[in-house]
């Protein structure tokens, strides 16, 4: 019998698979003064230890430092976002110097062999929009459309993959349900208004991008968490988990498939622009949640918790848990595959300042993704969150998601071991047993079970 030696085994990814990293403008550019997050950071008590984005990763002046490093690790793709407040600093007034800078960034990536994907909205708004009521005001839909039209016309010769809106669910949950991000409201009506306006804006943006750039690929990035009933035998836990899935994911995804606005976003309402408004699905996957029935309607009748015996990333220290649950990625990719569209994992990663968990977590998730691909799912790319440590919203600089360590004070960068590992995976377009033995030997029997 001809037995394949263990070391030659490999989890091979499809040819042309896009490997990359992801960032957002406010988290990396620095000196982003004209949006609501900058204003929010200046007020004490909002951010962990009152930290501020400040210079962030200094991308506005020198993103090229990171592009050079990306090239060094052989990354063929990167997802970045552009900042509405820079491009349209006042309503209807567009700043071509901002566009010039973004053109230089996109061009810089391409010259280094890095294919860009651009997100048009990643949590931040121009201050003028905030003053008008932000995403609660229905006028935002046409305002967003104007900004999208201008931006895509100006950049579409350099970028052909677009994300309209990043994680609408997180934006609304943090700002209007939990009330811990701007505008710090707890408002069920506001929640519905914002979610609805974002959905409508996505549909209009999708159509607008295609008018400006007919061949572009356009989607949105959805934060997909796996909601599992705490006790699967308990009817109320199952219902509570389903309700979260329905409100958080189902109503958005389904509307972009069939154009129907479902309660509470609308009743018997069909929106032509929304129907079939995703050329691909972008999935941001971090962890799973167990859901236990709870009487509190503000928690949507479900209390989320983690597995008591779970393994947690660094964020465990502040009570913000992220559980190692790689199989959730396999599950959601299979679920989203039923819509027959290509899938990109637009974010996946973990906070791990000393990189002692990242290699294993990353390999575990890529293994789960590989299983989904083997079962027939059309996954075209994987973007790790993130390349260089960056400003982590209300966690400030406390959570370190980067393949590359950053000292924000000196701007000094130090690649972590996982950067080299990721580079090896990219070069190989797969995961070899030798690599697993080197970086996470405990996973060998999981990734390459003995015959
Ligand atoms: C967001 C990123 C964020 C990351 C890690 C995602 O929800 O899109 O902006 O930094 O998670 O928390």
mmCIF file with all atom_site columns, C-alpha atoms and ligand atoms in Angstrom, residues 24 27 122-123 166-167 170 284 286 347 385 390 392-393 401, ligand 1:
data_model
loop_
_atom_site.group_PDB
_atom_site.id
_atom_site.type_symbol
_atom_site.label_atom_id
_atom_site.label_alt_id
_atom_site.label_comp_id
_atom_site.label_asym_id
_atom_site.label_entity_id
_atom_site.label_seq_id
_atom_site.pdbx_PDB_ins_code
_atom_site.Cartn_x
_atom_site.Cartn_y
_atom_site.Cartn_z
_atom_site.occupancy
_atom_site.B_iso_or_equiv
_atom_site.pdbx_formal_charge
_atom_site.auth_seq_id
_atom_site.auth_comp_id
_atom_site.auth_asym_id
_atom_site.auth_atom_id
_atom_site.pdbx_PDB_model_num
ATOM   1  C CA . UNK A 1 24  ? -11.118 50.395 8.534  1.00 0.00 ? 24  UNK A CA 1
ATOM   2  C CA . UNK A 1 27  ? -8.978  52.565 13.092 1.00 0.00 ? 27  UNK A CA 1
ATOM   3  C CA . UNK A 1 122 ? -17.394 51.258 8.515  1.00 0.00 ? 122 UNK A CA 1
ATOM   4  C CA . UNK A 1 123 ? -19.089 52.716 11.619 1.00 0.00 ? 123 UNK A CA 1
ATOM   5  C CA . UNK A 1 166 ? -19.845 47.028 7.378  1.00 0.00 ? 166 UNK A CA 1
ATOM   6  C CA . UNK A 1 167 ? -21.740 45.247 10.145 1.00 0.00 ? 167 UNK A CA 1
ATOM   7  C CA . UNK A 1 170 ? -23.052 45.862 15.310 1.00 0.00 ? 170 UNK A CA 1
ATOM   8  C CA . UNK A 1 284 ? -17.311 38.608 9.510  1.00 0.00 ? 284 UNK A CA 1
ATOM   9  C CA . UNK A 1 286 ? -15.496 35.869 15.383 1.00 0.00 ? 286 UNK A CA 1
ATOM   10 C CA . UNK A 1 347 ? -13.082 39.410 8.817  1.00 0.00 ? 347 UNK A CA 1
ATOM   11 C CA . UNK A 1 385 ? -8.668  41.052 11.004 1.00 0.00 ? 385 UNK A CA 1
ATOM   12 C CA . UNK A 1 390 ? -5.168  49.329 15.462 1.00 0.00 ? 390 UNK A CA 1
ATOM   13 C CA . UNK A 1 392 ? -10.209 49.026 18.708 1.00 0.00 ? 392 UNK A CA 1
ATOM   14 C CA . UNK A 1 393 ? -13.183 51.370 19.218 1.00 0.00 ? 393 UNK A CA 1
ATOM   15 C CA . UNK A 1 401 ? -5.812  41.971 16.730 1.00 0.00 ? 401 UNK A CA 1
HETATM 16 C C1 . LIG B 2 .   ? -15.335 45.308 13.201 1.00 0.00 ? 1   LIG B C1 1
HETATM 17 C C2 . LIG B 2 .   ? -13.944 45.867 13.349 1.00 0.00 ? 1   LIG B C2 1
HETATM 18 C C3 . LIG B 2 .   ? -13.403 45.509 14.725 1.00 0.00 ? 1   LIG B C3 1
HETATM 19 C C4 . LIG B 2 .   ? -13.347 43.994 14.833 1.00 0.00 ? 1   LIG B C4 1
HETATM 20 C C5 . LIG B 2 .   ? -12.749 43.470 16.127 1.00 0.00 ? 1   LIG B C5 1
HETATM 21 C C6 . LIG B 2 .   ? -15.523 43.918 13.750 1.00 0.00 ? 1   LIG B C6 1
HETATM 22 O O1 . LIG B 2 .   ? -16.756 43.837 14.370 1.00 0.00 ? 1   LIG B O1 1
HETATM 23 O O2 . LIG B 2 .   ? -15.752 45.383 11.865 1.00 0.00 ? 1   LIG B O2 1
HETATM 24 O O3 . LIG B 2 .   ? -13.982 47.248 13.145 1.00 0.00 ? 1   LIG B O3 1
HETATM 25 O O4 . LIG B 2 .   ? -12.170 46.080 14.994 1.00 0.00 ? 1   LIG B O4 1
HETATM 26 O O5 . LIG B 2 .   ? -14.664 43.493 14.739 1.00 0.00 ? 1   LIG B O5 1
HETATM 27 O O6 . LIG B 2 .   ? -13.528 43.763 17.229 1.00 0.00 ? 1   LIG B O6 1
#
